[in-house]
Amino acid sequence: DIDHLNLRVQKELVEWLNWLKADIGFDGWRFDFAKGYSADVAKIYIDRSEPSFAVAEIWTSLAYGGDGKPNLNQDQHRQELVNWVDKVGGKGPATTFDFTTKGILNVAVEGELWRLRGTDGKAPGMIGWWPAKAVTFVDNHDTGSTQHMWPFPSDRVMQRYAYILTHPGTPCIFYDHFFDWGLKEEIDRLVSVRTRHGIHSESKLQIIEADADLYLAEIDGKVIVKLGPRYDVGNLIPGGFKVAAHGNDYAVW
């Protein structure tokens, strides 16, 4: 175990981080198991090494109901993520992985897309509250891959990418999906849409519809994304929009 309260440990870790920055060329940090030490400690490392980007893994359990599924209201869960960023410094480079969105989407794509509109009418994860500080993802080395601890439904992975690559927040792409699953071209198309239309971490999200079999949202008035098996949505798409990407139960205009 590392005693992060030990001043010598702090000094040597800061020196190591600055060496990684200056000599090796790294410019961002990922804080593994960040719930295992205080945000005050993470703040020391960030303030004294000044990365351009930092993201924390704060993986805690969602609130579940008697049916074994996540409650619609996950405010306490996303508040934990917001609190960490607040303590480390909201004006700095600190962000957190949006585990709230991850957990809700895991279930939502199984015929419960209504979950993607929170009780306040916004996105139900951290991206609904503080998208500039939310790093969205489909799976990582813990949840998916060989560990498979909390995997996203494998036949619906591209629906998830259609969501995170069109929505606010900072999306990240899982190595396995891009290089091993044969999804490179589909993911590339979605990345191109995001880049071409300047969608960014604080883009404006308007949820048009959130039903069991349909989620439809407009981002910055430039991009519309549809998830779910419902096919006939033409009456909900404003004139002038053309399909830019599509696949199994998703489309992007």
PDB file of C-alpha atoms in Angstrom:
ATOM      1  CA  ASP A   1       0.000   0.000   0.000  1.00  0.00           C
ATOM      2  CA  ILE A   2       1.076   3.590  -0.634  1.00  0.00           C
ATOM      3  CA  ASP A   3       0.658   6.118   2.182  1.00  0.00           C
ATOM      4  CA  HIS A   4      -0.424   9.176   0.243  1.00  0.00           C
ATOM      5  CA  LEU A   5      -0.398  11.278   3.432  1.00  0.00           C
ATOM      6  CA  ASN A   6       3.350  10.740   3.810  1.00  0.00           C
ATOM      7  CA  LEU A   7       5.113  13.922   2.686  1.00  0.00           C
ATOM      8  CA  ARG A   8       8.068  12.018   1.255  1.00  0.00           C
ATOM      9  CA  VAL A   9       5.708   9.827  -0.802  1.00  0.00           C
ATOM     10  CA  GLN A  10       3.952  12.927  -2.114  1.00  0.00           C
ATOM     11  CA  LYS A  11       7.259  14.613  -2.989  1.00  0.00           C
ATOM     12  CA  GLU A  12       8.639  11.582  -4.835  1.00  0.00           C
ATOM     13  CA  LEU A  13       5.391  10.940  -6.735  1.00  0.00           C
ATOM     14  CA  VAL A  14       5.234  14.586  -7.819  1.00  0.00           C
ATOM     15  CA  GLU A  15       8.848  14.367  -9.008  1.00  0.00           C
ATOM     16  CA  TRP A  16       8.012  11.209 -10.961  1.00  0.00           C
ATOM     17  CA  LEU A  17       4.945  12.837 -12.567  1.00  0.00           C
ATOM     18  CA  ASN A  18       6.980  15.856 -13.597  1.00  0.00           C
ATOM     19  CA  TRP A  19       9.657  13.545 -15.037  1.00  0.00           C
ATOM     20  CA  LEU A  20       6.971  11.729 -17.055  1.00  0.00           C
ATOM     21  CA  LYS A  21       5.798  15.105 -18.325  1.00  0.00           C
ATOM     22  CA  ALA A  22       9.120  16.755 -19.106  1.00  0.00           C
ATOM     23  CA  ASP A  23      11.235  13.811 -20.236  1.00  0.00           C
ATOM     24  CA  ILE A  24       8.767  11.247 -21.599  1.00  0.00           C
ATOM     25  CA  GLY A  25       6.065  13.566 -22.955  1.00  0.00           C
ATOM     26  CA  PHE A  26       2.953  12.492 -21.078  1.00  0.00           C
ATOM     27  CA  ASP A  27       0.528  15.371 -20.540  1.00  0.00           C
ATOM     28  CA  GLY A  28      -2.379  13.745 -18.701  1.00  0.00           C
ATOM     29  CA  TRP A  29      -3.015  11.450 -15.726  1.00  0.00           C
ATOM     30  CA  ARG A  30      -5.540   8.708 -14.994  1.00  0.00           C
ATOM     31  CA  PHE A  31      -6.187   8.266 -11.278  1.00  0.00           C
ATOM     32  CA  ASP A  32      -6.887   4.574 -10.720  1.00  0.00           C
ATOM     33  CA  PHE A  33      -9.196   3.536  -7.846  1.00  0.00           C
ATOM     34  CA  ALA A  34      -9.600   7.187  -6.858  1.00  0.00           C
ATOM     35  CA  LYS A  35     -12.158   6.332  -4.182  1.00  0.00           C
ATOM     36  CA  GLY A  36      -9.261   4.685  -2.313  1.00  0.00           C
ATOM     37  CA  TYR A  37      -7.714   8.027  -1.334  1.00  0.00           C
ATOM     38  CA  SER A  38      -9.024  11.529  -0.787  1.00  0.00           C
ATOM     39  CA  ALA A  39      -9.622  14.149  -3.444  1.00  0.00           C
ATOM     40  CA  ASP A  40      -7.325  16.393  -1.400  1.00  0.00           C
ATOM     41  CA  VAL A  41      -4.420  14.062  -2.198  1.00  0.00           C
ATOM     42  CA  ALA A  42      -5.282  13.974  -5.900  1.00  0.00           C
ATOM     43  CA  LYS A  43      -5.368  17.774  -5.824  1.00  0.00           C
ATOM     44  CA  ILE A  44      -1.760  17.851  -4.566  1.00  0.00           C
ATOM     45  CA  TYR A  45      -0.563  15.724  -7.464  1.00  0.00           C
ATOM     46  CA  ILE A  46      -2.524  17.708 -10.045  1.00  0.00           C
ATOM     47  CA  ASP A  47      -1.575  21.143  -8.692  1.00  0.00           C
ATOM     48  CA  ARG A  48       2.131  20.286  -8.470  1.00  0.00           C
ATOM     49  CA  SER A  49       2.444  18.564 -11.856  1.00  0.00           C
ATOM     50  CA  GLU A  50      -0.011  20.714 -13.866  1.00  0.00           C
ATOM     51  CA  PRO A  51      -1.211  18.163 -16.456  1.00  0.00           C
ATOM     52  CA  SER A  52      -3.369  19.350 -19.324  1.00  0.00           C
ATOM     53  CA  PHE A  53      -5.900  16.634 -18.496  1.00  0.00           C
ATOM     54  CA  ALA A  54      -6.657  14.349 -15.552  1.00  0.00           C
ATOM     55  CA  VAL A  55      -9.400  11.761 -15.123  1.00  0.00           C
ATOM     56  CA  ALA A  56     -10.372   9.809 -12.027  1.00  0.00           C
ATOM     57  CA  GLU A  57     -11.849   6.327 -11.781  1.00  0.00           C
ATOM     58  CA  ILE A  58     -14.497   6.569  -9.057  1.00  0.00           C
ATOM     59  CA  TRP A  59     -16.431   3.345  -9.490  1.00  0.00           C
ATOM     60  CA  THR A  60     -19.199   2.986  -6.914  1.00  0.00           C
ATOM     61  CA  SER A  61     -22.505   1.141  -7.049  1.00  0.00           C
ATOM     62  CA  LEU A  62     -25.618   2.758  -8.481  1.00  0.00           C
ATOM     63  CA  ALA A  63     -28.841   2.802  -6.439  1.00  0.00           C
ATOM     64  CA  TYR A  64     -30.917  -0.269  -7.275  1.00  0.00           C
ATOM     65  CA  GLY A  65     -34.591  -1.037  -6.752  1.00  0.00           C
ATOM     66  CA  GLY A  66     -36.289  -4.238  -5.671  1.00  0.00           C
ATOM     67  CA  ASP A  67     -36.377  -5.446  -9.281  1.00  0.00           C
ATOM     68  CA  GLY A  68     -32.584  -5.509  -9.409  1.00  0.00           C
ATOM     69  CA  LYS A  69     -32.433  -2.642 -11.904  1.00  0.00           C
ATOM     70  CA  PRO A  70     -31.071   0.873 -11.347  1.00  0.00           C
ATOM     71  CA  ASN A  71     -33.478   3.443  -9.952  1.00  0.00           C
ATOM     72  CA  LEU A  72     -34.500   6.189 -12.370  1.00  0.00           C
ATOM     73  CA  ASN A  73     -33.060   8.789 -10.002  1.00  0.00           C
ATOM     74  CA  GLN A  74     -29.277   8.434  -9.658  1.00  0.00           C
ATOM     75  CA  ASP A  75     -28.612  11.914  -8.293  1.00  0.00           C
ATOM     76  CA  GLN A  76     -26.607  10.656  -5.312  1.00  0.00           C
ATOM     77  CA  HIS A  77     -24.332   8.625  -7.588  1.00  0.00           C
ATOM     78  CA  ARG A  78     -23.527  11.478  -9.961  1.00  0.00           C
ATOM     79  CA  GLN A  79     -23.198  13.877  -7.025  1.00  0.00           C
ATOM     80  CA  GLU A  80     -20.245  11.784  -5.818  1.00  0.00           C
ATOM     81  CA  LEU A  81     -18.508  12.396  -9.134  1.00  0.00           C
ATOM     82  CA  VAL A  82     -19.284  16.104  -9.071  1.00  0.00           C
ATOM     83  CA  ASN A  83     -18.058  16.389  -5.478  1.00  0.00           C
ATOM     84  CA  TRP A  84     -14.679  14.862  -6.382  1.00  0.00           C
ATOM     85  CA  VAL A  85     -14.119  17.369  -9.173  1.00  0.00           C
ATOM     86  CA  ASP A  86     -15.239  20.218  -6.909  1.00  0.00           C
ATOM     87  CA  LYS A  87     -12.730  19.241  -4.228  1.00  0.00           C
ATOM     88  CA  VAL A  88      -9.863  18.806  -6.673  1.00  0.00           C
ATOM     89  CA  GLY A  89     -10.688  22.073  -8.391  1.00  0.00           C
ATOM     90  CA  GLY A  90     -13.470  22.642 -10.897  1.00  0.00           C
ATOM     91  CA  LYS A  91     -11.487  25.257 -12.823  1.00  0.00           C
ATOM     92  CA  GLY A  92      -8.539  22.929 -13.355  1.00  0.00           C
ATOM     93  CA  PRO A  93      -8.001  19.905 -15.617  1.00  0.00           C
ATOM     94  CA  ALA A  94      -9.703  17.334 -13.362  1.00  0.00           C
ATOM     95  CA  THR A  95     -12.507  15.147 -14.755  1.00  0.00           C
ATOM     96  CA  THR A  96     -14.080  11.812 -13.796  1.00  0.00           C
ATOM     97  CA  PHE A  97     -15.277   8.803 -15.752  1.00  0.00           C
ATOM     98  CA  ASP A  98     -19.068   9.031 -16.008  1.00  0.00           C
ATOM     99  CA  PHE A  99     -19.933   5.727 -14.361  1.00  0.00           C
ATOM    100  CA  THR A 100     -23.495   6.971 -13.821  1.00  0.00           C
ATOM    101  CA  THR A 101     -24.113   7.171 -17.560  1.00  0.00           C
ATOM    102  CA  LYS A 102     -22.357   3.820 -18.036  1.00  0.00           C
ATOM    103  CA  GLY A 103     -24.666   2.040 -15.580  1.00  0.00           C
ATOM    104  CA  ILE A 104     -27.874   3.593 -16.886  1.00  0.00           C
ATOM    105  CA  LEU A 105     -27.040   2.912 -20.547  1.00  0.00           C
ATOM    106  CA  ASN A 106     -26.170  -0.717 -19.764  1.00  0.00           C
ATOM    107  CA  VAL A 107     -29.832  -1.240 -18.895  1.00  0.00           C
ATOM    108  CA  ALA A 108     -31.491   1.369 -21.131  1.00  0.00           C
ATOM    109  CA  VAL A 109     -30.513  -0.312 -24.403  1.00  0.00           C
ATOM    110  CA  GLU A 110     -32.382  -3.451 -23.337  1.00  0.00           C
ATOM    111  CA  GLY A 111     -35.765  -1.954 -24.239  1.00  0.00           C
ATOM    112  CA  GLU A 112     -35.838   0.768 -21.559  1.00  0.00           C
ATOM    113  CA  LEU A 113     -34.610   3.831 -23.433  1.00  0.00           C
ATOM    114  CA  TRP A 114     -36.931   6.013 -21.359  1.00  0.00           C
ATOM    115  CA  ARG A 115     -34.162   5.866 -18.757  1.00  0.00           C
ATOM    116  CA  LEU A 116     -32.092   8.263 -20.884  1.00  0.00           C
ATOM    117  CA  ARG A 117     -34.238  11.224 -19.851  1.00  0.00           C
ATOM    118  CA  GLY A 118     -33.745  12.007 -16.182  1.00  0.00           C
ATOM    119  CA  THR A 119     -36.392  13.343 -13.820  1.00  0.00           C
ATOM    120  CA  ASP A 120     -35.162  16.879 -14.613  1.00  0.00           C
ATOM    121  CA  GLY A 121     -35.539  16.318 -18.371  1.00  0.00           C
ATOM    122  CA  LYS A 122     -31.765  16.234 -18.887  1.00  0.00           C
ATOM    123  CA  ALA A 123     -29.338  13.384 -19.502  1.00  0.00           C
ATOM    124  CA  PRO A 124     -29.424  11.193 -16.373  1.00  0.00           C
ATOM    125  CA  GLY A 125     -25.663  10.772 -15.908  1.00  0.00           C
ATOM    126  CA  MET A 126     -22.952  13.224 -14.933  1.00  0.00           C
ATOM    127  CA  ILE A 127     -23.214  14.717 -18.438  1.00  0.00           C
ATOM    128  CA  GLY A 128     -26.628  16.056 -17.427  1.00  0.00           C
ATOM    129  CA  TRP A 129     -25.091  18.128 -14.635  1.00  0.00           C
ATOM    130  CA  TRP A 130     -21.479  18.922 -15.488  1.00  0.00           C
ATOM    131  CA  PRO A 131     -20.657  17.613 -18.980  1.00  0.00           C
ATOM    132  CA  ALA A 132     -17.366  19.518 -19.214  1.00  0.00           C
ATOM    133  CA  LYS A 133     -16.024  17.304 -16.419  1.00  0.00           C
ATOM    134  CA  ALA A 134     -17.581  13.985 -17.512  1.00  0.00           C
ATOM    135  CA  VAL A 135     -15.579  11.401 -19.479  1.00  0.00           C
ATOM    136  CA  THR A 136     -18.009   9.004 -21.137  1.00  0.00           C
ATOM    137  CA  PHE A 137     -17.120   5.453 -22.145  1.00  0.00           C
ATOM    138  CA  VAL A 138     -18.624   2.124 -23.206  1.00  0.00           C
ATOM    139  CA  ASP A 139     -16.285  -0.297 -21.444  1.00  0.00           C
ATOM    140  CA  ASN A 140     -12.756  -0.386 -20.068  1.00  0.00           C
ATOM    141  CA  HIS A 141     -10.198  -3.013 -19.046  1.00  0.00           C
ATOM    142  CA  ASP A 142     -12.166  -3.732 -15.852  1.00  0.00           C
ATOM    143  CA  THR A 143     -15.786  -3.652 -17.021  1.00  0.00           C
ATOM    144  CA  GLY A 144     -15.161  -5.397 -20.345  1.00  0.00           C
ATOM    145  CA  SER A 145     -12.164  -7.100 -21.982  1.00  0.00           C
ATOM    146  CA  THR A 146     -10.880 -10.201 -20.174  1.00  0.00           C
ATOM    147  CA  GLN A 147     -12.123  -9.154 -16.717  1.00  0.00           C
ATOM    148  CA  HIS A 148     -15.706  -8.693 -17.900  1.00  0.00           C
ATOM    149  CA  MET A 149     -16.885  -7.312 -14.552  1.00  0.00           C
ATOM    150  CA  TRP A 150     -19.695  -5.044 -15.826  1.00  0.00           C
ATOM    151  CA  PRO A 151     -19.806  -5.363 -19.624  1.00  0.00           C
ATOM    152  CA  PHE A 152     -22.049  -3.433 -21.942  1.00  0.00           C
ATOM    153  CA  PRO A 153     -24.411  -5.728 -23.941  1.00  0.00           C
ATOM    154  CA  SER A 154     -22.090  -6.858 -26.746  1.00  0.00           C
ATOM    155  CA  ASP A 155     -24.724  -6.766 -29.514  1.00  0.00           C
ATOM    156  CA  ARG A 156     -25.579  -3.142 -28.699  1.00  0.00           C
ATOM    157  CA  VAL A 157     -22.118  -1.614 -28.363  1.00  0.00           C
ATOM    158  CA  MET A 158     -22.535   0.641 -31.402  1.00  0.00           C
ATOM    159  CA  GLN A 159     -25.710   2.156 -29.936  1.00  0.00           C
ATOM    160  CA  ARG A 160     -23.595   3.255 -27.009  1.00  0.00           C
ATOM    161  CA  TYR A 161     -20.960   4.784 -29.263  1.00  0.00           C
ATOM    162  CA  ALA A 162     -23.704   6.584 -31.197  1.00  0.00           C
ATOM    163  CA  TYR A 163     -24.758   8.074 -27.849  1.00  0.00           C
ATOM    164  CA  ILE A 164     -21.389   9.121 -26.385  1.00  0.00           C
ATOM    165  CA  LEU A 165     -19.888  10.328 -29.692  1.00  0.00           C
ATOM    166  CA  THR A 166     -22.809  12.677 -30.381  1.00  0.00           C
ATOM    167  CA  HIS A 167     -23.438  13.871 -26.829  1.00  0.00           C
ATOM    168  CA  PRO A 168     -21.716  16.372 -24.543  1.00  0.00           C
ATOM    169  CA  GLY A 169     -18.958  15.102 -22.294  1.00  0.00           C
ATOM    170  CA  THR A 170     -15.534  13.861 -23.375  1.00  0.00           C
ATOM    171  CA  PRO A 171     -15.985  10.443 -25.004  1.00  0.00           C
ATOM    172  CA  CYS A 172     -13.275   7.804 -25.035  1.00  0.00           C
ATOM    173  CA  ILE A 173     -13.036   4.772 -27.289  1.00  0.00           C
ATOM    174  CA  PHE A 174     -12.119   1.331 -25.953  1.00  0.00           C
ATOM    175  CA  TYR A 175      -9.065  -0.243 -27.610  1.00  0.00           C
ATOM    176  CA  ASP A 176     -10.750  -3.673 -27.850  1.00  0.00           C
ATOM    177  CA  HIS A 177     -13.782  -2.322 -29.702  1.00  0.00           C
ATOM    178  CA  PHE A 178     -11.734  -0.269 -32.139  1.00  0.00           C
ATOM    179  CA  PHE A 179      -8.995  -2.769 -32.983  1.00  0.00           C
ATOM    180  CA  ASP A 180     -10.300  -6.241 -32.064  1.00  0.00           C
ATOM    181  CA  TRP A 181     -14.056  -6.148 -32.655  1.00  0.00           C
ATOM    182  CA  GLY A 182     -14.007  -4.919 -36.247  1.00  0.00           C
ATOM    183  CA  LEU A 183     -15.870  -1.697 -35.362  1.00  0.00           C
ATOM    184  CA  LYS A 184     -13.187   0.750 -36.507  1.00  0.00           C
ATOM    185  CA  GLU A 185     -15.046   2.029 -39.589  1.00  0.00           C
ATOM    186  CA  GLU A 186     -18.387   2.473 -37.790  1.00  0.00           C
ATOM    187  CA  ILE A 187     -16.739   4.283 -34.897  1.00  0.00           C
ATOM    188  CA  ASP A 188     -14.694   6.413 -37.312  1.00  0.00           C
ATOM    189  CA  ARG A 189     -17.893   7.602 -39.028  1.00  0.00           C
ATOM    190  CA  LEU A 190     -19.320   8.770 -35.711  1.00  0.00           C
ATOM    191  CA  VAL A 191     -16.056  10.486 -34.756  1.00  0.00           C
ATOM    192  CA  SER A 192     -16.133  12.289 -38.115  1.00  0.00           C
ATOM    193  CA  VAL A 193     -19.671  13.535 -37.461  1.00  0.00           C
ATOM    194  CA  ARG A 194     -18.627  14.851 -34.038  1.00  0.00           C
ATOM    195  CA  THR A 195     -15.538  16.556 -35.452  1.00  0.00           C
ATOM    196  CA  ARG A 196     -17.202  17.975 -38.547  1.00  0.00           C
ATOM    197  CA  HIS A 197     -19.994  19.638 -36.572  1.00  0.00           C
ATOM    198  CA  GLY A 198     -17.842  20.794 -33.683  1.00  0.00           C
ATOM    199  CA  ILE A 199     -19.673  18.806 -30.998  1.00  0.00           C
ATOM    200  CA  HIS A 200     -17.775  19.323 -27.728  1.00  0.00           C
ATOM    201  CA  SER A 201     -17.926  18.545 -24.024  1.00  0.00           C
ATOM    202  CA  GLU A 202     -20.366  21.374 -23.303  1.00  0.00           C
ATOM    203  CA  SER A 203     -22.593  21.068 -26.376  1.00  0.00           C
ATOM    204  CA  LYS A 204     -26.294  21.723 -25.844  1.00  0.00           C
ATOM    205  CA  LEU A 205     -28.448  18.599 -25.619  1.00  0.00           C
ATOM    206  CA  GLN A 206     -32.177  18.620 -26.350  1.00  0.00           C
ATOM    207  CA  ILE A 207     -33.956  15.319 -25.731  1.00  0.00           C
ATOM    208  CA  ILE A 208     -36.831  15.036 -28.216  1.00  0.00           C
ATOM    209  CA  GLU A 209     -38.184  11.618 -27.246  1.00  0.00           C
ATOM    210  CA  ALA A 210     -37.325   8.965 -24.657  1.00  0.00           C
ATOM    211  CA  ASP A 211     -39.600   5.929 -24.847  1.00  0.00           C
ATOM    212  CA  ALA A 212     -39.084   2.195 -24.355  1.00  0.00           C
ATOM    213  CA  ASP A 213     -38.066   1.605 -27.989  1.00  0.00           C
ATOM    214  CA  LEU A 214     -36.895   5.083 -29.024  1.00  0.00           C
ATOM    215  CA  TYR A 215     -34.427   7.703 -27.839  1.00  0.00           C
ATOM    216  CA  LEU A 216     -34.114  10.777 -30.026  1.00  0.00           C
ATOM    217  CA  ALA A 217     -31.997  13.824 -29.238  1.00  0.00           C
ATOM    218  CA  GLU A 218     -30.638  16.919 -30.971  1.00  0.00           C
ATOM    219  CA  ILE A 219     -27.193  18.316 -30.193  1.00  0.00           C
ATOM    220  CA  ASP A 220     -26.303  21.978 -30.830  1.00  0.00           C
ATOM    221  CA  GLY A 221     -29.065  22.122 -33.435  1.00  0.00           C
ATOM    222  CA  LYS A 222     -26.636  20.389 -35.819  1.00  0.00           C
ATOM    223  CA  VAL A 223     -26.832  16.651 -35.141  1.00  0.00           C
ATOM    224  CA  ILE A 224     -29.730  14.314 -34.338  1.00  0.00           C
ATOM    225  CA  VAL A 225     -29.186  10.816 -32.947  1.00  0.00           C
ATOM    226  CA  LYS A 226     -31.673   7.957 -32.684  1.00  0.00           C
ATOM    227  CA  LEU A 227     -31.297   4.823 -30.594  1.00  0.00           C
ATOM    228  CA  GLY A 228     -33.709   1.918 -30.517  1.00  0.00           C
ATOM    229  CA  PRO A 229     -35.591  -0.353 -32.910  1.00  0.00           C
ATOM    230  CA  ARG A 230     -38.422   2.063 -33.769  1.00  0.00           C
ATOM    231  CA  TYR A 231     -38.054   2.697 -37.484  1.00  0.00           C
ATOM    232  CA  ASP A 232     -40.615   5.332 -38.473  1.00  0.00           C
ATOM    233  CA  VAL A 233     -39.345   8.589 -36.953  1.00  0.00           C
ATOM    234  CA  GLY A 234     -39.411  10.742 -40.077  1.00  0.00           C
ATOM    235  CA  ASN A 235     -42.086  13.024 -38.657  1.00  0.00           C
ATOM    236  CA  LEU A 236     -39.754  13.880 -35.738  1.00  0.00           C
ATOM    237  CA  ILE A 237     -36.739  14.831 -37.895  1.00  0.00           C
ATOM    238  CA  PRO A 238     -36.682  18.496 -38.986  1.00  0.00           C
ATOM    239  CA  GLY A 239     -36.201  19.292 -42.656  1.00  0.00           C
ATOM    240  CA  GLY A 240     -32.668  19.618 -43.968  1.00  0.00           C
ATOM    241  CA  PHE A 241     -31.176  16.775 -41.934  1.00  0.00           C
ATOM    242  CA  LYS A 242     -29.606  13.854 -43.815  1.00  0.00           C
ATOM    243  CA  VAL A 243     -28.431  10.490 -42.504  1.00  0.00           C
ATOM    244  CA  ALA A 244     -24.674  10.614 -41.803  1.00  0.00           C
ATOM    245  CA  ALA A 245     -24.210   7.279 -40.012  1.00  0.00           C
ATOM    246  CA  HIS A 246     -26.378   4.292 -39.172  1.00  0.00           C
ATOM    247  CA  GLY A 247     -26.191   0.716 -37.930  1.00  0.00           C
ATOM    248  CA  ASN A 248     -27.998  -1.817 -35.773  1.00  0.00           C
ATOM    249  CA  ASP A 249     -30.774   0.159 -34.016  1.00  0.00           C
ATOM    250  CA  TYR A 250     -29.105   3.563 -34.309  1.00  0.00           C
ATOM    251  CA  ALA A 251     -28.934   6.413 -36.804  1.00  0.00           C
ATOM    252  CA  VAL A 252     -27.337   9.843 -36.890  1.00  0.00           C
ATOM    253  CA  TRP A 253     -28.551  12.758 -39.010  1.00  0.00           C
TER     254      TRP A 253
END
